[in-house]
Short mmCIF file of C-alpha atoms in Angstrom, two decimals:
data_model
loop_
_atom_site.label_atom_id
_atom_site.label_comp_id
_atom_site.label_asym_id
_atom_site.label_seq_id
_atom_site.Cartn_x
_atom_site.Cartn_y
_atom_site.Cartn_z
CA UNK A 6 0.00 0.00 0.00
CA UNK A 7 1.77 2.78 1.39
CA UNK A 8 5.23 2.00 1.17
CA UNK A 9 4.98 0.80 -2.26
CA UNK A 10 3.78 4.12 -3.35
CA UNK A 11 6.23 5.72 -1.14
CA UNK A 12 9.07 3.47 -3.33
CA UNK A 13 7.67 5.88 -6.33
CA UNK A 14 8.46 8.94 -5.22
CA UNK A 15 11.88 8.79 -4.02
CA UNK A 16 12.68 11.84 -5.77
CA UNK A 17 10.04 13.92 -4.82
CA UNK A 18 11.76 16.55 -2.21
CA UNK A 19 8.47 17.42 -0.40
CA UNK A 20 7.75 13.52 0.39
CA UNK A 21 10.87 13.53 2.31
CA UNK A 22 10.60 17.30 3.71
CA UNK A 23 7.17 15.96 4.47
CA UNK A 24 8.50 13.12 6.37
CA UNK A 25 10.99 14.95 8.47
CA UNK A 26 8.60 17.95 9.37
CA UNK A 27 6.27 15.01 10.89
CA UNK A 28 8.64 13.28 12.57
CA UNK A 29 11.06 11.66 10.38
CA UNK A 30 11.39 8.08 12.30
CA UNK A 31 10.35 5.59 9.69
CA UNK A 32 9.49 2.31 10.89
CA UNK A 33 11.94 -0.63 11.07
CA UNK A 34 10.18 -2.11 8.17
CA UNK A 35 9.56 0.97 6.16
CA UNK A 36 13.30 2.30 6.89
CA UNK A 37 14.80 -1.27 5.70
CA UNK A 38 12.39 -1.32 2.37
CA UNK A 39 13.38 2.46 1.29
CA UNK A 40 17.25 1.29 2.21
CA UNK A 41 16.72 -2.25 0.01
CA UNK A 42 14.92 -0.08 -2.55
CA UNK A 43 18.00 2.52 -3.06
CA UNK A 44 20.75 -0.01 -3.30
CA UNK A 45 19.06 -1.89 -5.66
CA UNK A 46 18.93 1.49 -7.92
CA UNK A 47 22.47 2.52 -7.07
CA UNK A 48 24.18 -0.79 -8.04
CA UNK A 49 21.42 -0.93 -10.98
CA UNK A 50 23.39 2.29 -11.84
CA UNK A 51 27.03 0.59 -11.38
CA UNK A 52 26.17 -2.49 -13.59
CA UNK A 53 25.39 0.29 -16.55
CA UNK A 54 21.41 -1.38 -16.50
CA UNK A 55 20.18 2.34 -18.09
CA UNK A 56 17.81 0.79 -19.67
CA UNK A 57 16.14 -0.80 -16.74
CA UNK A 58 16.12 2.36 -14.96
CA UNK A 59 14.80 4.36 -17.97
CA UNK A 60 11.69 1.83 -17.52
CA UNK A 61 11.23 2.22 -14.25
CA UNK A 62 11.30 6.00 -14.75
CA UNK A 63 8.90 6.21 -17.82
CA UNK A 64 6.11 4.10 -14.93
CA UNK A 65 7.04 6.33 -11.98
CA UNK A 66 8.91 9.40 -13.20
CA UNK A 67 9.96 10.17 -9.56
CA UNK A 68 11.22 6.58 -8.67
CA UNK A 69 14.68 7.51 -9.33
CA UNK A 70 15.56 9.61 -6.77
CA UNK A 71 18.85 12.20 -8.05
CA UNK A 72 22.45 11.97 -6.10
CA UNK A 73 21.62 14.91 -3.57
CA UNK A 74 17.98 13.15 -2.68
CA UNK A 75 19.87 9.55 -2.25
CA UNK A 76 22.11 11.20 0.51
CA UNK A 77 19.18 13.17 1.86
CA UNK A 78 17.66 9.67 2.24
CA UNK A 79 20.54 8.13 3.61
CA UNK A 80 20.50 10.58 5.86
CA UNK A 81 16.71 10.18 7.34
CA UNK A 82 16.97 6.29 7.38
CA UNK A 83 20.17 6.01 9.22
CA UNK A 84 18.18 8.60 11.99
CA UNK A 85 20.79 11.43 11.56
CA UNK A 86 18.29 13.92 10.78
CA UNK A 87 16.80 16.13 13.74
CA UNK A 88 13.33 14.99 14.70
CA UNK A 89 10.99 15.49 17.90
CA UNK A 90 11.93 12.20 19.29
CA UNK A 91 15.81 13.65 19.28
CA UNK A 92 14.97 17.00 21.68
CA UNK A 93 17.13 15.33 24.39
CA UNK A 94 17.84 17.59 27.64
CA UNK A 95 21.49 18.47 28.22
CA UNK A 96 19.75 20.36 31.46
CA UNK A 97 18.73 17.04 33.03
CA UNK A 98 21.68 15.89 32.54
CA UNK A 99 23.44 18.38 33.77
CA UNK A 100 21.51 18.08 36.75
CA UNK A 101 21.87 14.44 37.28
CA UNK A 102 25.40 14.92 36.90
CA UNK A 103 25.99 17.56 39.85
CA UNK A 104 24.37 14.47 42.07
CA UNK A 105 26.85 12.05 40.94
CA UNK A 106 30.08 10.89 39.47
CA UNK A 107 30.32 10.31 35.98
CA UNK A 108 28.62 6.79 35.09
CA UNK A 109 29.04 4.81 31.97
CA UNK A 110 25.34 5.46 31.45
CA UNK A 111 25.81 9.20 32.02
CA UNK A 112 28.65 9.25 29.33
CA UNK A 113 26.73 7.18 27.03
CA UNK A 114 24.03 9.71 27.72
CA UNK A 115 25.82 12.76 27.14
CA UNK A 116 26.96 11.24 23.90
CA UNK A 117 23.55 10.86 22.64
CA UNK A 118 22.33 14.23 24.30
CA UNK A 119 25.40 15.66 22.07
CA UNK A 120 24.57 13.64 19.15
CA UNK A 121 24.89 15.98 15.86
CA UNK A 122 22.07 15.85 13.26
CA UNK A 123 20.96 17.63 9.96
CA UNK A 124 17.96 19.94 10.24
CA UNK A 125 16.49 19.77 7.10
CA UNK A 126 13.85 22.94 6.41
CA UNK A 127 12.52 24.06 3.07
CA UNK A 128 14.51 25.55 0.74
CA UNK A 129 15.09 29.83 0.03
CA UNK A 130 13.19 30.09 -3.18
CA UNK A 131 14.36 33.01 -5.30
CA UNK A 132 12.09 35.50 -6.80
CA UNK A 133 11.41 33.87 -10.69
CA UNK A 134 12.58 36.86 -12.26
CA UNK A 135 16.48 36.05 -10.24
CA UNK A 136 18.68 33.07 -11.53
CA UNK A 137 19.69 31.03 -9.04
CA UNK A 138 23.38 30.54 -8.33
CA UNK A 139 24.95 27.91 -9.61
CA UNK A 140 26.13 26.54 -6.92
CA UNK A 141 22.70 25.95 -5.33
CA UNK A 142 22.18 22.80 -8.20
CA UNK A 143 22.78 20.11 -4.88
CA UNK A 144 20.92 19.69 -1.96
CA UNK A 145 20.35 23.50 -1.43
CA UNK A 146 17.83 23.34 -4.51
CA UNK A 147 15.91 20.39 -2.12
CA UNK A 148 16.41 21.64 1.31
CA UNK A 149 18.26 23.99 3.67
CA UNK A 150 20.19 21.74 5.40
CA UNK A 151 22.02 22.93 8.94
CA UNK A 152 23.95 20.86 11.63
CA UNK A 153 22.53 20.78 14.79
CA UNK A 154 22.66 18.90 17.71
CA UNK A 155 20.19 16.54 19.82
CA UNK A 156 19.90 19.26 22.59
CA UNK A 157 19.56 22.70 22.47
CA UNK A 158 20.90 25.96 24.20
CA UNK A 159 24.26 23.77 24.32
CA UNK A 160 26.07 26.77 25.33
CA UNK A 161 24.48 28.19 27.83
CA UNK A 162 24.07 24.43 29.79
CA UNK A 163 28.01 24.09 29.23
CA UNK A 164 28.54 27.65 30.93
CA UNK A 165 27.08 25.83 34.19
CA UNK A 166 28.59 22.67 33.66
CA UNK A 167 32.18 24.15 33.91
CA UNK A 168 31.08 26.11 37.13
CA UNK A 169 30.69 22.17 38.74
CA UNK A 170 33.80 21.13 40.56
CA UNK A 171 33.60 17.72 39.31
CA UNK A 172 34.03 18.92 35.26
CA UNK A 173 37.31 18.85 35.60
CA UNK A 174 37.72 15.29 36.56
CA UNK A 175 35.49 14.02 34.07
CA UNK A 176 36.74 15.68 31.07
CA UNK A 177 39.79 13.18 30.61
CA UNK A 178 37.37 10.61 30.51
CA UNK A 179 34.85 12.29 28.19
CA UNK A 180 37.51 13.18 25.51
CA UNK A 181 37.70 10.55 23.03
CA UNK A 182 33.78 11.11 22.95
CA UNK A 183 33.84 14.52 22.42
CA UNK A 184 36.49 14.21 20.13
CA UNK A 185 34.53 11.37 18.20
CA UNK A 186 31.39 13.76 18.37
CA UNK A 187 33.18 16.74 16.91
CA UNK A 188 34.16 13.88 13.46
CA UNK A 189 30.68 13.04 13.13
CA UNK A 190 29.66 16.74 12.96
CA UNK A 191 32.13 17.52 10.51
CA UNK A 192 31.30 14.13 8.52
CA UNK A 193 28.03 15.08 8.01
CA UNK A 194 28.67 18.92 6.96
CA UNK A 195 30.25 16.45 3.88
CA UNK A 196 27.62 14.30 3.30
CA UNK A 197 25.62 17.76 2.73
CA UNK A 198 28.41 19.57 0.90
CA UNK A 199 29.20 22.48 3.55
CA UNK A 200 33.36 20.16 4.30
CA UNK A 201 35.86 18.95 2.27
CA UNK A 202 39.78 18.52 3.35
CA UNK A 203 40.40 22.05 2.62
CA UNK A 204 37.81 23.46 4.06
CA UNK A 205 34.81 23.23 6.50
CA UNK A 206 34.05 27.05 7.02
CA UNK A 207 34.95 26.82 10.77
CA UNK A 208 36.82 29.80 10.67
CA UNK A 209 33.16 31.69 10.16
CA UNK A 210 31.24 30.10 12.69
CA UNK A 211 33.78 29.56 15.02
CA UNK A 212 36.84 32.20 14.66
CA UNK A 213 39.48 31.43 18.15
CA UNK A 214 39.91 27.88 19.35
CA UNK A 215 40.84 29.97 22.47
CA UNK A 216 37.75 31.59 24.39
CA UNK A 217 37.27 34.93 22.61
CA UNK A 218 34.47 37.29 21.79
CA UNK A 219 34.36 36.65 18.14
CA UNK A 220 32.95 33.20 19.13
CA UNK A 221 29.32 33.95 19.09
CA UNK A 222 27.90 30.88 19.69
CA UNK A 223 25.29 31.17 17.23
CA UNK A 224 25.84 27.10 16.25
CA UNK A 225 25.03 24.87 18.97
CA UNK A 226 27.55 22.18 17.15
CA UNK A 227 30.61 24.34 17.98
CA UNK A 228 30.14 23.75 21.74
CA UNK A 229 31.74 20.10 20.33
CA UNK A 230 34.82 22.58 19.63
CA UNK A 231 35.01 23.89 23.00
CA UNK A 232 34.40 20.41 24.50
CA UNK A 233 37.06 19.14 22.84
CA UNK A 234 39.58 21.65 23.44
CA UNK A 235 38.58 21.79 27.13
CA UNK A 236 39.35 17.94 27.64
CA UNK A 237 42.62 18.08 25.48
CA UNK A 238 43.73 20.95 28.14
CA UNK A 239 42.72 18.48 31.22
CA UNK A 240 44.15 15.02 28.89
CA UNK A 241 47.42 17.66 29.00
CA UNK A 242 47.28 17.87 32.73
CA UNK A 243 46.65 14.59 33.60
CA UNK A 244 48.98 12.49 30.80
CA UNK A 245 51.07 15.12 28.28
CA UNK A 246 52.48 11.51 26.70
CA UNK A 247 48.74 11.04 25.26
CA UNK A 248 47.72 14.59 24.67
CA UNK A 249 50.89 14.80 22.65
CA UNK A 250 49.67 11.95 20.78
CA UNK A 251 46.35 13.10 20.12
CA UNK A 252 47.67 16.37 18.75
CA UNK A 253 49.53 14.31 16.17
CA UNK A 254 46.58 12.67 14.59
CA UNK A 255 45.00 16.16 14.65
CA UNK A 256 47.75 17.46 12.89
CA UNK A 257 46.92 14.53 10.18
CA UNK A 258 43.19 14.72 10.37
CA UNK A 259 41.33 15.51 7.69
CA UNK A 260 39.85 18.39 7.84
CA UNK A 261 40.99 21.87 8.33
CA UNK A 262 39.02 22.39 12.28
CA UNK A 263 41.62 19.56 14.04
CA UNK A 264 44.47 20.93 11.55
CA UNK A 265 42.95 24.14 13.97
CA UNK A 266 43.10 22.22 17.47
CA UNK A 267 46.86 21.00 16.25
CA UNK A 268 47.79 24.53 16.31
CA UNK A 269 46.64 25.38 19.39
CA UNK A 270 48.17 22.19 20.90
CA UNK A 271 51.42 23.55 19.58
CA UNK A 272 51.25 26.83 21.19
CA UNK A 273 51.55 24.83 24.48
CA UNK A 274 55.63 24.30 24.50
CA UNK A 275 55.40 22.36 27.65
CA UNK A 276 53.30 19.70 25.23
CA UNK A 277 54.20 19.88 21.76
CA UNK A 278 58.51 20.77 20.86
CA UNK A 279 58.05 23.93 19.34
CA UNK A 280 59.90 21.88 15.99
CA UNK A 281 57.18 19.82 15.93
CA UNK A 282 54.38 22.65 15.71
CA UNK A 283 56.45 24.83 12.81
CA UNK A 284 56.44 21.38 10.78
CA UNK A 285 52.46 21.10 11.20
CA UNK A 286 52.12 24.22 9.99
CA UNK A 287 54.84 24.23 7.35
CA UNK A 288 53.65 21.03 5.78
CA UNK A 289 52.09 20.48 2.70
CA UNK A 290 53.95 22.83 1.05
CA UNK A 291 53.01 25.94 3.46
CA UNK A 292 49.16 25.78 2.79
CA UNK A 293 47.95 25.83 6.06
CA UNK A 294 50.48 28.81 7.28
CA UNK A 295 48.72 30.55 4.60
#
C-alpha cells in the first residue's frame, strides 16, 4: 500500500521534507524497504542497467531519486536527521550529573544528548525573475540543510557545567567522545556539501579555538569545539604523553578544524617541541600557514 507508493516517489523533495517535518522516524520495516529499494537502484546504476532504470522511470517518473535526494535519504533512514523524538535535555543531565560521578550510562548519555544531526527545512526560493546561483544545483535546490545537535541551548548548559567542581575530573574521561562527536559533525557537513579537506568554514562560525568574543555561539555544534579543546587541556594535565599523541593525529586529520586544534596544541611548549608545531604548519607545502 503505502510503502509501495512511497518506493515511487523517491525523488520527490516534499515527500521527504514531508517526512521529516512530521517526525522523520520511519518504521523498522519501512526504513529497511526504502534502504533495500535505493541499493538496488544505485548498483542498478554501477552495472550500466540504463535501460532498466529508464523503464522504471517512464512508470514512476519520480522513482529515481537524483544523487543529492539519495544522501538526503541516507541521511533520514540512518536517523541522523533532527526529529521530535531527538529534543534530548542536556539540562537534566546536567543536573543528574551535579548528584553524581560520571557513570558509563551518564557518558553514554551525554553522547547521545550531544549527538549531531541535519535539520532539514525548506529551501530559500528566489524570486522567478532572479537566476539562481549555480552553486545551489545540490541539496540547497531540495532543502536547507544545517547541523545541529540533539539538545539545544548547548552553550548556555556548558557555561554551568564548567562552574561544577567535578568537570574537571570528568573531562579526561569524556575526551575521546567529544572528540569522536566533533568527526561526526564535521562528517556530516560532507555528506551535505558544507566540508571537504580544505575546508569546513569553521573559521566563520567559530573564529578562536581559544575563548574569545568573536565566538558567538550562534551554532550549537561548535560547543563540540570547546568540549574538545577543554578535555585536550585536562588530557594535557593529567597524561602530556597522550595529549601529545592526540595532537599528532590532529595534525593529520582531515579536515581543516583539528588541523585548527593541532595549532593550538602547539602553542603549548610544555606539550608539543616547538619543531614539531612549525612542521604542522609548514607542511604540505606551506598551505595551512597561509
Amino acid at each position: 500500500g503505502i510503502a509501495k507508493w512511497l518506493l515511487r516517489h523517491l525523488d520527490d523533495p516534499n515527500l521527504l521534507l514531508w517526512l521529516a517535518r512530521h517526525g522523520g522516524l520511519l518504521s523498522d520495516e519501512l526504513g529497511w524497504l526504502i534502504g533495500h529499494r535505493l541499493d538496488d537502484l544505485v548498483k542498478m546504476e554501477r552495472d550500466g542497467k540504463l535501460e532498466e532504470l529508464a523503464r522504471i522511470k517512464a512508470k514512476s517518473p519520480n522513482a529515481v531519486p537524483r544523487p543529492s535526494m539519495l544522501i538526503l535519504w541516507r541521511l533520514l533512514i540512518s536517523g541522523r536527521v533532527k526529529t521530535r523524538e531527538h529534543s534530548f535535555s542536556l539540562y537534566r543531565w546536567r543536573d543528574r550529573f551535579i548528584c553524581k560521578d560520571l557513570t558509563s550510562t551518564a557518558r553514554l548519555e551525554l553522547r547521545e544528548a550531544l549527538k549531531p544531526l541535519i535539520l532539514l527545512r525548506e529551501p530559500f526560493r528566489w524570486p522567478p525573475d532572479i537566476d539562481e546561483p549555480s552553486e545551489d544545483n545540490g541539496i540547497k535546490r531540495i532543502a536547507e540543510c544545517e547541523v545541529v545537535l540533539s539538545s539545544e541551548h548547548v552553550h548556555s548548559t556548558l557555561g554551568d557545567l564548567r562552574l561544577d567542581p567535578n568537570w574537571p575530573t570528568a573531562l579526561p574521561e569524556l575526551f575521546s567522545d567529544f572528540n569522536s562527536l566533533l568527526r561526526d559533525a564535521l562528517d556530516l557537513m560532507r555528506e551535505i556539501g558544507r566540508a571537504d579537506d580544505r575546508n569546513d568554514h569553521s573559521y566563520l562560525q567559530h573564529p578562536s579555538i581559544i575563548a574569545h568574543s568573536q565566538n558567538r555561539d550562534f551554532r550549537d555544534w561548535t560547543a563540540l569545539i570547546e568540549l574538545t579543546r577543554d578535555a585536550w587541556v585536562a588530557v594535557a594535565k593529567k597524561c602530556p604523553d597522550r595529549a601529545r599523541l592526540e595532537a599528532e593525529i590532529w595534525s593529520r586529520a582531515t579536515y581543516p578544524l583539528f588541523r585548527r586544534l593541532a595549532f593550538y596544541a602547539a602553542a603549548q611548549p610544555e606539550i608539543i617541541p616547538w619543531k614539531t608545531g612549525l612542521a604542522w604548519l609548514l607542511a604540505e607545502d606551506y598551505w595551512w600557514l597561509w
